[in-house]
Amino acid sequence: MMYAPVVHYLKQTNIRRLRLLPVPGRLLVSPGQKVSPMDSVAEAPNPSGHFFLDIRKALKVDTATADELIQRKKGERLAKGDILAETGGAFSRVVRAPVDCQVTEINAGVMIMETQGEPVRIPAGLPGFIHSLEGDKGVTIESGGALVQGVWGNNRTDSGLLVVLCDSPDQELTVKQLEASARGSVAVAGYCLSGEVIRRAAEMELHGLILSAINPDLIHQVNNLTFPVILIEGFGRIPMNMAAYSIFHENERHDAALHARPWDHMTGERPEVLIPSPNQALPPPEVDEFSPGQIVHIKMPPYSGEVGTILAMTQGLTNLSNGLRVPAAVLRKQNGEQITVPLANLELII
Amino acid sequence: MEISPSEIESVLSVDVGSVNTRAVLFDLVGSSYRMLAASMVPSTHLAPIRDVQEGVISAIHHLEEITGRILLDANHKLILPTSLEGTGVDHILASSSAGLDIRIVTVGLLNEYSLANIDRLTGGTYARIVDRFSLNDPRKPEDRLNAFIQSEPDLVIIGGGTNHGAGRAVLRMVEQVHLAVRASQSTRRPEILYAGNETLKEKVDETLGKLTTVVTAPNVFPFSSSSDMGPVEEILTQVLNSIRAGRYKGFSELEKMTGQPIISTAGAESRIIRFQSLQQSSEKTVLGINIGSSASHFITANRGDVHTSVYGGLGVGEAMAETVDRLGLDAITRWLPMDIKGNSARDYIWQKSLFPSTIPMDGETLEIEQAVARAILAEMRRDYLGLPSACPDNFEPVLVSGAVIAQAPTFQQSLLMVLDGLQPTGVTTIFCDRYGLLSALGSAAVTNPTLVVQVLESGILTNLGTIISPMIKAAQGETVLHVRLSEDNGVNHEYDIRKGDIVRLPLELNKTARLSIKPLKRMDNFTGSRNLKVVGGELGLIIDMRGRPINLSSDPTVRLENSIRWTRSLQEVLS
C-alpha cells in the first residue's frame, strides 16, 4: 500500500486537537468547557536557571559547619531576602536569598537554587470545547468549521476578522495592500518577498497573517513578529493554491483562529487556520491512498501550489524529463493542462 | 525454531531511513549467495502512520511482487524461517538511520583524550552531541549546570581515566552529572552510559542509579583503535535503540524479529569499508560516502582501522536548509552548472526541507540537489583532512551510497558529483551502490560473512571507472600529459591530454589494460606507478586534468561553459 500524505482544505469539518505541555503541569480547564483560541488550557513550571550559593565562603566556615548553619531544606520555595543560613551570636553573619527561588540541592555547604520564569502556558489555539483531559499533560479540544492547514508557522496564536488583501492568489503582497485594509485583521495574501512589507505588517496591529509563501531570508524577521504567520505553500514565489484561497475568499469578514505552530512531522500536527461555524461534519481522514479522481496539491516546482485531479496512476516507473524514474500520476490541472507528476510530490486534498 | 548460521540460506536485510525504507533479499543461487531483489518504499516512523513496521512490511511486500516468492503470511507477518514450501526467509537483519533527534551530552576528563575518544565513539551514530563537559571546561559551575539542563539530553556518555588509575577526577565529574540530573525535570532525566575507569563502575551506578538508568560499558581508553571500540559501540547501539524504541512504534518489534540490535546504517556500511581495507595495500584508504536526507556520512578505513563520521544536518532532504545555513548558499551555487538564479536555489532548498521525500521534477531542481551533494562532499572531505590520521590523496576505492549520487539518472552525473566534491588525486576507482546494498551487506557481515564476500564478488556494485588525476601546473589548454592505453589484445591507443580537460578513454567494462602515463611537465603528488594495470568501468577510464582544487570561474558564463564541456567530455569516449 502506497500511503498518500493528506492536507486539509475543508469548507466544513469537525476536528479534535491535542494540546500538550512539554512536561506534566496543571490543567486550567474542565471537560465541556468552552474555550477561545487565546485561552490557556494548561500550565507548567518553567525553571529559568540555577545558581550556586557557597555558604562556606559566605560565612567563612568549614563544610560541616556550613551544613549545620543552613536553615532550609531541599525543595523549599523562598522569597527574595529570606534567610538561608546565619552564624548567630552578637555579630551574626547572614546569607539571604538574592531573588525568589527554590532550593534544588544542598551539598557540602553549597546550596543550588532554581529560579522560575513565567509558567509555560499552552493556548487552546482554536475556539471550541474541551473534549477530554489528558492526565496532567494537557487536553483535547473539539471544534468545527472551515479548516486550512499550512506548512510553516511562527509559533504564535491569535484570532481576528479575516480580510483578503489580494485580488488573486498569485500576487505578491505589497505595502499598499497592507495599508489599504489590513489593520487589526487576520490578513490573507499571496507571497511576500520583501522585508519592508514585513516591517510594515509589524506596525499594523495585525491579529494574523496568512501567506502563500515567503522569501526564506525573512524567516528570522517573521519569527520575531508578535502575531501568528502561517504559510500555506512554503518558500519562494509560490501562488496560494485555489482550494485554500477559495475558502479564505468565501469566509472573508468571518472570524478566523490561527494556530501557527511549526509543522511536527513526528506527530503530524501542522499550522492551521480554523474559521469556526456551528455546523456539524465528519472529522477528515488523516491517511489515504492515491487513486484516479482524487484532488491533489503539488508541493514542488515547477508546479508548486497548483491543484489537479488524478486521471491515472502510471504503471511501473515513469521517466521524468531529467532522467529520474519514479512512480507517478497523470493529473489534469485546473486550467485543463495534463501533466505527469511524481507521487512523492503530491498530497491529497481532503 | 532457531537455525544455525550454516543453515541460513536466504537473508532479508532491511534499512529504515529517515525518508525511505529499503529491503534486500539474498539467497543461494547454485552454491553462491546473490542479491535476488531490492525494494524501496517511504518510511513510516513519522505521522500519519507512526509505525516503523508498516514501511518494513510494505517493502517486503514489494519484494514479493518482484520475486513472486511468498515472504509474508496471511496476517502480514514475516515467515521465519523458510518453510518446507519455500515461503519466507531464514534470517532478517536491520539497520537504521532514522531518529536523528536523540540528544547526547558527553562528559570526560580532558577534551583532547577522553572526550575526543567519546566523539569518535558517537561519530558513527545518528544522534546529536548537544554539549561537552570536561575538567578544562572554562564555564562557571552554575553555567555548566544550566547548560546541561537546557541542552535537554536524552543520553549522557561519561568516559575518562584508565582502569586502576586515579579515580578522583572521574568521580568529581560524575558528581557534577549527578547534580545536573537531579536538577533536571524528573520526567526528562537522561539515561547514562558510563565508559570510563572500570573500577569505578559500582560507585557510578550507586551515585546515578537512583536517579536514572545507568548502563556501563568497557572503558573507552584514550588512543583506542577502532577495533577496541567494538564492545562499547555495541552497548551504545543498544542504549540508542532503547531510546528510539520509546519514541518510534514498531522499532522494538523489528528488533525482536531480527533477534539482534538494529545497527546504524553508517555502522553497517563501515563494516564493509573495513572489510575492503583489509583486502588491499595499506597505502590506500578505502572511503565510503553516503549523502542522505537528514544526515550524511564519511567512512575511511586503512588496514582495518575505521573512522566513521555521521554528519547530522548535512543532507539533501530534511537537512537541506540546515546544510545551506552551515555551508552558505555560495558553497552550493558555485556548483550550479545551469543558469539558475541563487534565489531559485535558495527557495528550492527551503521547500525541499519542508517536503524531504519529494523528487526533483526537472533539470534545474535536479542540478540544485546535485550541487548540494557536491558541497556536502567537499565539507566532509575538508573535515576529514583535519584529522591527524587523514590521507588526503589515497582514496582507493571510493564506495558511494545514497540516492542523490548512487541513483543519479546518468553515470556521468554520479561521477562528476564525486570528483567535484572529493577532488581526489592520483588513482581512484569509484563504485556506486545503486541498490542500497552496503548497509544490507554490513548488517549481514557478522552473522554471515560468506554472503558478504560472495555478493561483493558478484560485481553488484557499479564500477563507474578508474580515475587518474595527476597534479600538473600549466596553463589551461596546454598539453601536459601523454598516455598510452595498451589493451590485452595488443591494441594500443595514444592520447595527448590538455590541462583543464576531463576525458574518457575507451576501455570496456571489466576489461583490463595497461596505462602508461608520461607527464610533459612536472607532475606532483602522484604516488602510484606510471605504468598501471587498469580495469574499465561503466565510463571506461577517466583522466581528470582539471587540477586540484578545481578552478571554478567566478564568471557564471565561463562556469556554465566549463560545466557543459566537462559533461560532454564524459558523454563521449576518445577515439
Short mmCIF file of N, CA, C and O in Angstrom, two decimals, chain B residues 380-470:
data_model
loop_
_atom_site.label_atom_id
_atom_site.label_comp_id
_atom_site.label_asym_id
_atom_site.label_seq_id
_atom_site.Cartn_x
_atom_site.Cartn_y
_atom_site.Cartn_z
N MET B 380 32.61 17.40 4.02
CA MET B 380 33.03 16.21 4.77
C MET B 380 34.51 15.94 4.52
O MET B 380 35.24 15.56 5.44
N ARG B 381 34.96 16.15 3.28
CA ARG B 381 36.37 15.93 2.97
C ARG B 381 37.23 16.93 3.75
O ARG B 381 38.26 16.57 4.33
N ARG B 382 36.77 18.19 3.77
CA ARG B 382 37.51 19.24 4.49
C ARG B 382 37.63 18.85 5.97
O ARG B 382 38.69 18.96 6.58
N ASP B 383 36.56 18.37 6.54
CA ASP B 383 36.55 17.97 7.94
C ASP B 383 37.49 16.79 8.16
O ASP B 383 38.26 16.75 9.12
N TYR B 384 37.46 15.85 7.22
CA TYR B 384 38.31 14.66 7.33
C TYR B 384 39.79 15.05 7.29
O TYR B 384 40.61 14.52 8.03
N LEU B 385 40.13 16.02 6.45
CA LEU B 385 41.53 16.41 6.33
C LEU B 385 42.06 17.03 7.62
O LEU B 385 43.27 17.14 7.80
N GLY B 386 41.17 17.42 8.51
CA GLY B 386 41.59 17.96 9.80
C GLY B 386 42.00 16.87 10.78
O GLY B 386 42.59 17.15 11.82
N LEU B 387 41.75 15.61 10.45
CA LEU B 387 42.12 14.52 11.36
C LEU B 387 43.61 14.22 11.24
O LEU B 387 44.17 14.28 10.15
N PRO B 388 44.24 13.87 12.36
CA PRO B 388 45.67 13.57 12.29
C PRO B 388 45.97 12.38 11.38
O PRO B 388 47.03 12.31 10.75
N SER B 389 45.02 11.43 11.30
CA SER B 389 45.28 10.22 10.51
C SER B 389 44.90 10.36 9.04
O SER B 389 44.95 9.40 8.29
N ALA B 390 44.49 11.56 8.63
CA ALA B 390 43.96 11.73 7.28
C ALA B 390 45.02 11.48 6.21
O ALA B 390 46.17 11.88 6.33
N CYS B 391 44.63 10.75 5.16
CA CYS B 391 45.50 10.53 4.00
C CYS B 391 44.77 11.13 2.80
O CYS B 391 43.92 10.45 2.21
N PRO B 392 45.03 12.37 2.48
CA PRO B 392 44.19 13.10 1.54
C PRO B 392 44.16 12.54 0.13
O PRO B 392 43.16 12.66 -0.55
N ASP B 393 45.24 11.94 -0.32
CA ASP B 393 45.31 11.65 -1.75
C ASP B 393 45.27 10.18 -2.08
O ASP B 393 45.68 9.77 -3.14
N ASN B 394 44.82 9.39 -1.14
CA ASN B 394 44.93 7.96 -1.37
C ASN B 394 43.62 7.22 -1.22
O ASN B 394 43.59 6.14 -0.69
N PHE B 395 42.53 7.83 -1.65
CA PHE B 395 41.26 7.13 -1.56
C PHE B 395 41.19 6.08 -2.66
O PHE B 395 41.21 6.42 -3.85
N GLU B 396 41.12 4.85 -2.28
CA GLU B 396 41.03 3.79 -3.28
C GLU B 396 40.51 2.53 -2.63
O GLU B 396 41.19 1.99 -1.76
N PRO B 397 39.34 2.04 -3.01
CA PRO B 397 38.39 2.70 -3.88
C PRO B 397 37.48 3.62 -3.07
O PRO B 397 37.59 3.69 -1.85
N VAL B 398 36.57 4.29 -3.79
CA VAL B 398 35.53 5.09 -3.14
C VAL B 398 34.20 4.37 -3.39
O VAL B 398 33.86 4.08 -4.54
N LEU B 399 33.50 4.08 -2.31
CA LEU B 399 32.20 3.40 -2.40
C LEU B 399 31.11 4.42 -2.07
O LEU B 399 31.11 4.99 -0.99
N VAL B 400 30.21 4.63 -3.01
CA VAL B 400 29.24 5.71 -2.87
C VAL B 400 27.84 5.14 -2.71
O VAL B 400 27.39 4.35 -3.54
N SER B 401 27.16 5.56 -1.65
CA SER B 401 25.76 5.18 -1.49
C SER B 401 24.94 6.45 -1.24
O SER B 401 25.48 7.54 -1.09
N GLY B 402 23.64 6.28 -1.16
CA GLY B 402 22.75 7.46 -1.05
C GLY B 402 22.22 7.80 -2.42
O GLY B 402 22.99 7.92 -3.39
N ALA B 403 20.90 7.96 -2.52
CA ALA B 403 20.25 8.04 -3.84
C ALA B 403 20.74 9.21 -4.69
O ALA B 403 20.87 9.07 -5.90
N VAL B 404 21.02 10.36 -4.08
CA VAL B 404 21.31 11.54 -4.91
C VAL B 404 22.51 11.29 -5.84
O VAL B 404 22.52 11.76 -6.98
N ILE B 405 23.49 10.54 -5.35
CA ILE B 405 24.65 10.24 -6.20
C ILE B 405 24.51 8.85 -6.83
O ILE B 405 24.60 8.69 -8.04
N ALA B 406 24.27 7.86 -5.97
CA ALA B 406 24.32 6.48 -6.46
C ALA B 406 23.19 6.16 -7.43
O ALA B 406 23.32 5.27 -8.25
N GLN B 407 22.08 6.89 -7.33
CA GLN B 407 20.97 6.64 -8.24
C GLN B 407 20.69 7.84 -9.13
O GLN B 407 19.54 8.07 -9.55
N ALA B 408 21.72 8.62 -9.40
CA ALA B 408 21.56 9.75 -10.34
C ALA B 408 21.16 9.19 -11.70
O ALA B 408 21.47 8.04 -12.02
N PRO B 409 20.47 9.99 -12.52
CA PRO B 409 19.99 9.47 -13.81
C PRO B 409 21.10 8.93 -14.70
O PRO B 409 20.88 7.98 -15.43
N THR B 410 22.29 9.52 -14.65
CA THR B 410 23.36 9.01 -15.52
C THR B 410 24.62 8.75 -14.70
O THR B 410 24.84 9.36 -13.65
N PHE B 411 25.44 7.84 -15.21
CA PHE B 411 26.72 7.56 -14.56
C PHE B 411 27.60 8.81 -14.56
O PHE B 411 28.37 9.05 -13.64
N GLN B 412 27.48 9.59 -15.65
CA GLN B 412 28.30 10.80 -15.74
C GLN B 412 28.00 11.75 -14.59
O GLN B 412 28.90 12.34 -14.01
N GLN B 413 26.71 11.88 -14.29
CA GLN B 413 26.34 12.78 -13.18
C GLN B 413 26.90 12.25 -11.86
O GLN B 413 27.45 13.01 -11.06
N SER B 414 26.78 10.94 -11.64
CA SER B 414 27.31 10.35 -10.40
C SER B 414 28.80 10.63 -10.29
O SER B 414 29.30 11.07 -9.26
N LEU B 415 29.50 10.37 -11.39
CA LEU B 415 30.96 10.52 -11.37
C LEU B 415 31.36 11.97 -11.12
O LEU B 415 32.24 12.25 -10.29
N LEU B 416 30.73 12.90 -11.83
CA LEU B 416 31.13 14.30 -11.68
C LEU B 416 30.84 14.81 -10.27
O LEU B 416 31.63 15.59 -9.72
N MET B 417 29.74 14.37 -9.68
CA MET B 417 29.47 14.81 -8.30
C MET B 417 30.59 14.37 -7.37
O MET B 417 31.07 15.14 -6.54
N VAL B 418 31.00 13.11 -7.51
CA VAL B 418 32.04 12.59 -6.62
C VAL B 418 33.37 13.30 -6.88
O VAL B 418 34.06 13.73 -5.94
N LEU B 419 33.73 13.45 -8.15
CA LEU B 419 35.02 14.09 -8.46
C LEU B 419 35.02 15.55 -8.04
O LEU B 419 36.01 16.05 -7.49
N ASP B 420 33.92 16.26 -8.28
CA ASP B 420 33.87 17.67 -7.91
C ASP B 420 33.90 17.85 -6.40
O ASP B 420 34.55 18.75 -5.87
N GLY B 421 33.16 16.99 -5.70
CA GLY B 421 33.06 17.14 -4.25
C GLY B 421 34.32 16.68 -3.54
O GLY B 421 34.83 17.37 -2.67
N LEU B 422 34.86 15.54 -3.94
CA LEU B 422 36.02 14.98 -3.24
C LEU B 422 37.35 15.46 -3.79
O LEU B 422 38.33 15.53 -3.07
N GLN B 423 37.38 15.71 -5.08
CA GLN B 423 38.59 16.13 -5.78
C GLN B 423 39.78 15.23 -5.42
O GLN B 423 40.80 15.69 -4.90
N PRO B 424 39.64 13.94 -5.68
CA PRO B 424 40.75 13.03 -5.37
C PRO B 424 41.92 13.26 -6.33
O PRO B 424 41.72 13.72 -7.45
N THR B 425 43.11 12.92 -5.87
CA THR B 425 44.28 12.97 -6.75
C THR B 425 44.84 11.56 -6.87
O THR B 425 44.48 10.68 -6.10
N GLY B 426 45.71 11.37 -7.84
CA GLY B 426 46.29 10.04 -8.03
C GLY B 426 45.32 9.13 -8.76
O GLY B 426 44.64 9.54 -9.70
N VAL B 427 45.23 7.88 -8.29
CA VAL B 427 44.39 6.88 -8.96
C VAL B 427 43.26 6.47 -8.01
O VAL B 427 43.51 6.11 -6.86
N THR B 428 42.05 6.57 -8.48
CA THR B 428 40.88 6.24 -7.66
C THR B 428 39.87 5.46 -8.49
O THR B 428 39.65 5.81 -9.65
N THR B 429 39.26 4.48 -7.88
CA THR B 429 38.16 3.78 -8.55
C THR B 429 36.89 4.08 -7.79
O THR B 429 36.89 4.06 -6.55
N ILE B 430 35.84 4.39 -8.53
CA ILE B 430 34.59 4.77 -7.87
C ILE B 430 33.52 3.72 -8.15
O ILE B 430 33.24 3.40 -9.31
N PHE B 431 32.94 3.22 -7.06
CA PHE B 431 31.84 2.25 -7.16
C PHE B 431 30.57 2.87 -6.61
O PHE B 431 30.61 3.53 -5.56
N CYS B 432 29.47 2.65 -7.29
CA CYS B 432 28.18 3.15 -6.83
C CYS B 432 27.32 2.01 -6.32
O CYS B 432 27.19 0.98 -6.97
N ASP B 433 26.71 2.26 -5.20
CA ASP B 433 25.80 1.28 -4.60
C ASP B 433 24.38 1.66 -5.02
O ASP B 433 23.66 2.34 -4.30
N ARG B 434 24.00 1.24 -6.20
CA ARG B 434 22.72 1.70 -6.77
C ARG B 434 21.51 1.05 -6.13
O ARG B 434 20.39 1.51 -6.28
N TYR B 435 21.71 -0.04 -5.39
CA TYR B 435 20.57 -0.74 -4.79
C TYR B 435 20.53 -0.62 -3.27
O TYR B 435 19.77 -1.33 -2.61
N GLY B 436 21.36 0.23 -2.69
CA GLY B 436 21.38 0.35 -1.23
C GLY B 436 21.85 -0.93 -0.56
O GLY B 436 21.33 -1.34 0.48
N LEU B 437 22.89 -1.55 -1.15
CA LEU B 437 23.34 -2.85 -0.65
C LEU B 437 24.34 -2.77 0.49
O LEU B 437 24.45 -3.70 1.28
N LEU B 438 25.09 -1.68 0.56
CA LEU B 438 26.19 -1.65 1.53
C LEU B 438 25.69 -1.85 2.96
O LEU B 438 26.27 -2.60 3.74
N SER B 439 24.60 -1.14 3.31
CA SER B 439 24.10 -1.30 4.68
C SER B 439 23.54 -2.71 4.86
O SER B 439 23.69 -3.31 5.94
N ALA B 440 22.92 -3.25 3.81
CA ALA B 440 22.38 -4.61 3.90
C ALA B 440 23.50 -5.62 4.12
O ALA B 440 23.43 -6.50 4.98
N LEU B 441 24.57 -5.47 3.35
CA LEU B 441 25.70 -6.39 3.49
C LEU B 441 26.39 -6.20 4.84
O LEU B 441 26.82 -7.16 5.48
N GLY B 442 26.49 -4.94 5.27
CA GLY B 442 27.10 -4.65 6.57
C GLY B 442 26.32 -5.30 7.69
O GLY B 442 26.90 -5.83 8.65
N SER B 443 25.01 -5.28 7.58
CA SER B 443 24.18 -5.92 8.62
C SER B 443 24.46 -7.42 8.68
O SER B 443 24.44 -8.02 9.75
N ALA B 444 24.73 -7.99 7.52
CA ALA B 444 24.93 -9.45 7.46
C ALA B 444 26.36 -9.86 7.77
O ALA B 444 26.64 -11.05 7.97
N ALA B 445 27.25 -8.87 7.86
CA ALA B 445 28.69 -9.20 7.91
C ALA B 445 29.07 -10.07 9.09
O ALA B 445 29.93 -10.94 8.97
N VAL B 446 28.46 -9.85 10.25
CA VAL B 446 28.87 -10.59 11.44
C VAL B 446 28.33 -12.01 11.40
O VAL B 446 29.06 -12.97 11.67
N THR B 447 27.05 -12.14 11.03
CA THR B 447 26.44 -13.47 11.09
C THR B 447 26.73 -14.32 9.86
O THR B 447 26.68 -15.54 9.92
N ASN B 448 26.98 -13.65 8.73
CA ASN B 448 27.14 -14.43 7.51
C ASN B 448 28.17 -13.78 6.57
O ASN B 448 27.84 -13.26 5.50
N PRO B 449 29.45 -13.81 6.99
CA PRO B 449 30.48 -13.15 6.18
C PRO B 449 30.60 -13.74 4.77
O PRO B 449 30.98 -13.03 3.83
N THR B 450 30.26 -15.02 4.63
CA THR B 450 30.36 -15.64 3.30
C THR B 450 29.44 -14.92 2.32
O THR B 450 29.80 -14.67 1.17
N LEU B 451 28.25 -14.60 2.81
CA LEU B 451 27.28 -13.89 1.96
C LEU B 451 27.89 -12.57 1.47
O LEU B 451 27.80 -12.22 0.29
N VAL B 452 28.52 -11.86 2.39
CA VAL B 452 29.09 -10.55 2.04
C VAL B 452 30.13 -10.71 0.94
O VAL B 452 30.11 -10.00 -0.08
N VAL B 453 31.04 -11.65 1.15
CA VAL B 453 32.13 -11.84 0.18
C VAL B 453 31.57 -12.24 -1.18
O VAL B 453 31.92 -11.67 -2.22
N GLN B 454 30.65 -13.18 -1.16
CA GLN B 454 30.15 -13.69 -2.46
C GLN B 454 29.31 -12.64 -3.19
O GLN B 454 29.40 -12.53 -4.41
N VAL B 455 28.53 -11.89 -2.46
CA VAL B 455 27.71 -10.87 -3.14
C VAL B 455 28.61 -9.75 -3.68
O VAL B 455 28.42 -9.28 -4.80
N LEU B 456 29.60 -9.34 -2.89
CA LEU B 456 30.51 -8.29 -3.39
C LEU B 456 31.28 -8.79 -4.62
O LEU B 456 31.47 -8.05 -5.58
N GLU B 457 31.68 -10.05 -4.57
CA GLU B 457 32.43 -10.60 -5.71
C GLU B 457 31.58 -10.75 -6.96
O GLU B 457 32.09 -10.84 -8.07
N SER B 458 30.25 -10.74 -6.76
CA SER B 458 29.38 -10.90 -7.93
C SER B 458 29.29 -9.62 -8.76
O SER B 458 28.60 -9.57 -9.78
N GLY B 459 29.99 -8.58 -8.29
CA GLY B 459 30.04 -7.33 -9.07
C GLY B 459 28.75 -6.54 -8.96
O GLY B 459 28.34 -5.84 -9.89
N ILE B 460 28.13 -6.59 -7.81
CA ILE B 460 26.84 -5.94 -7.62
C ILE B 460 26.99 -4.42 -7.49
O ILE B 460 26.04 -3.66 -7.73
N LEU B 461 28.19 -3.97 -7.10
CA LEU B 461 28.41 -2.52 -7.05
C LEU B 461 28.79 -2.06 -8.46
O LEU B 461 29.52 -2.75 -9.17
N THR B 462 28.30 -0.91 -8.84
CA THR B 462 28.55 -0.41 -10.19
C THR B 462 29.89 0.30 -10.25
O THR B 462 30.09 1.33 -9.59
N ASN B 463 30.81 -0.25 -11.03
CA ASN B 463 32.13 0.38 -11.20
C ASN B 463 31.99 1.49 -12.24
O ASN B 463 31.80 1.24 -13.42
N LEU B 464 32.08 2.74 -11.77
CA LEU B 464 31.97 3.85 -12.72
C LEU B 464 33.22 3.98 -13.56
O LEU B 464 33.17 4.41 -14.71
N GLY B 465 34.35 3.62 -12.97
CA GLY B 465 35.59 3.68 -13.73
C GLY B 465 36.75 4.02 -12.84
O GLY B 465 36.58 4.42 -11.69
N THR B 466 37.94 3.84 -13.41
CA THR B 466 39.16 4.26 -12.71
C THR B 466 39.46 5.69 -13.15
O THR B 466 39.39 6.01 -14.33
N ILE B 467 39.79 6.51 -12.17
CA ILE B 467 40.04 7.93 -12.47
C ILE B 467 41.49 8.24 -12.16
O ILE B 467 41.98 7.97 -11.06
N ILE B 468 42.17 8.79 -13.15
CA ILE B 468 43.56 9.20 -12.95
C ILE B 468 43.55 10.72 -12.88
O ILE B 468 43.09 11.38 -13.80
N SER B 469 44.03 11.25 -11.76
CA SER B 469 44.00 12.72 -11.57
C SER B 469 45.39 13.22 -11.21
O SER B 469 45.72 13.42 -10.04
N PRO B 470 46.24 13.41 -12.21
CA PRO B 470 47.59 13.91 -11.92
C PRO B 470 47.56 15.41 -11.61
O PRO B 470 46.66 16.12 -12.06
#
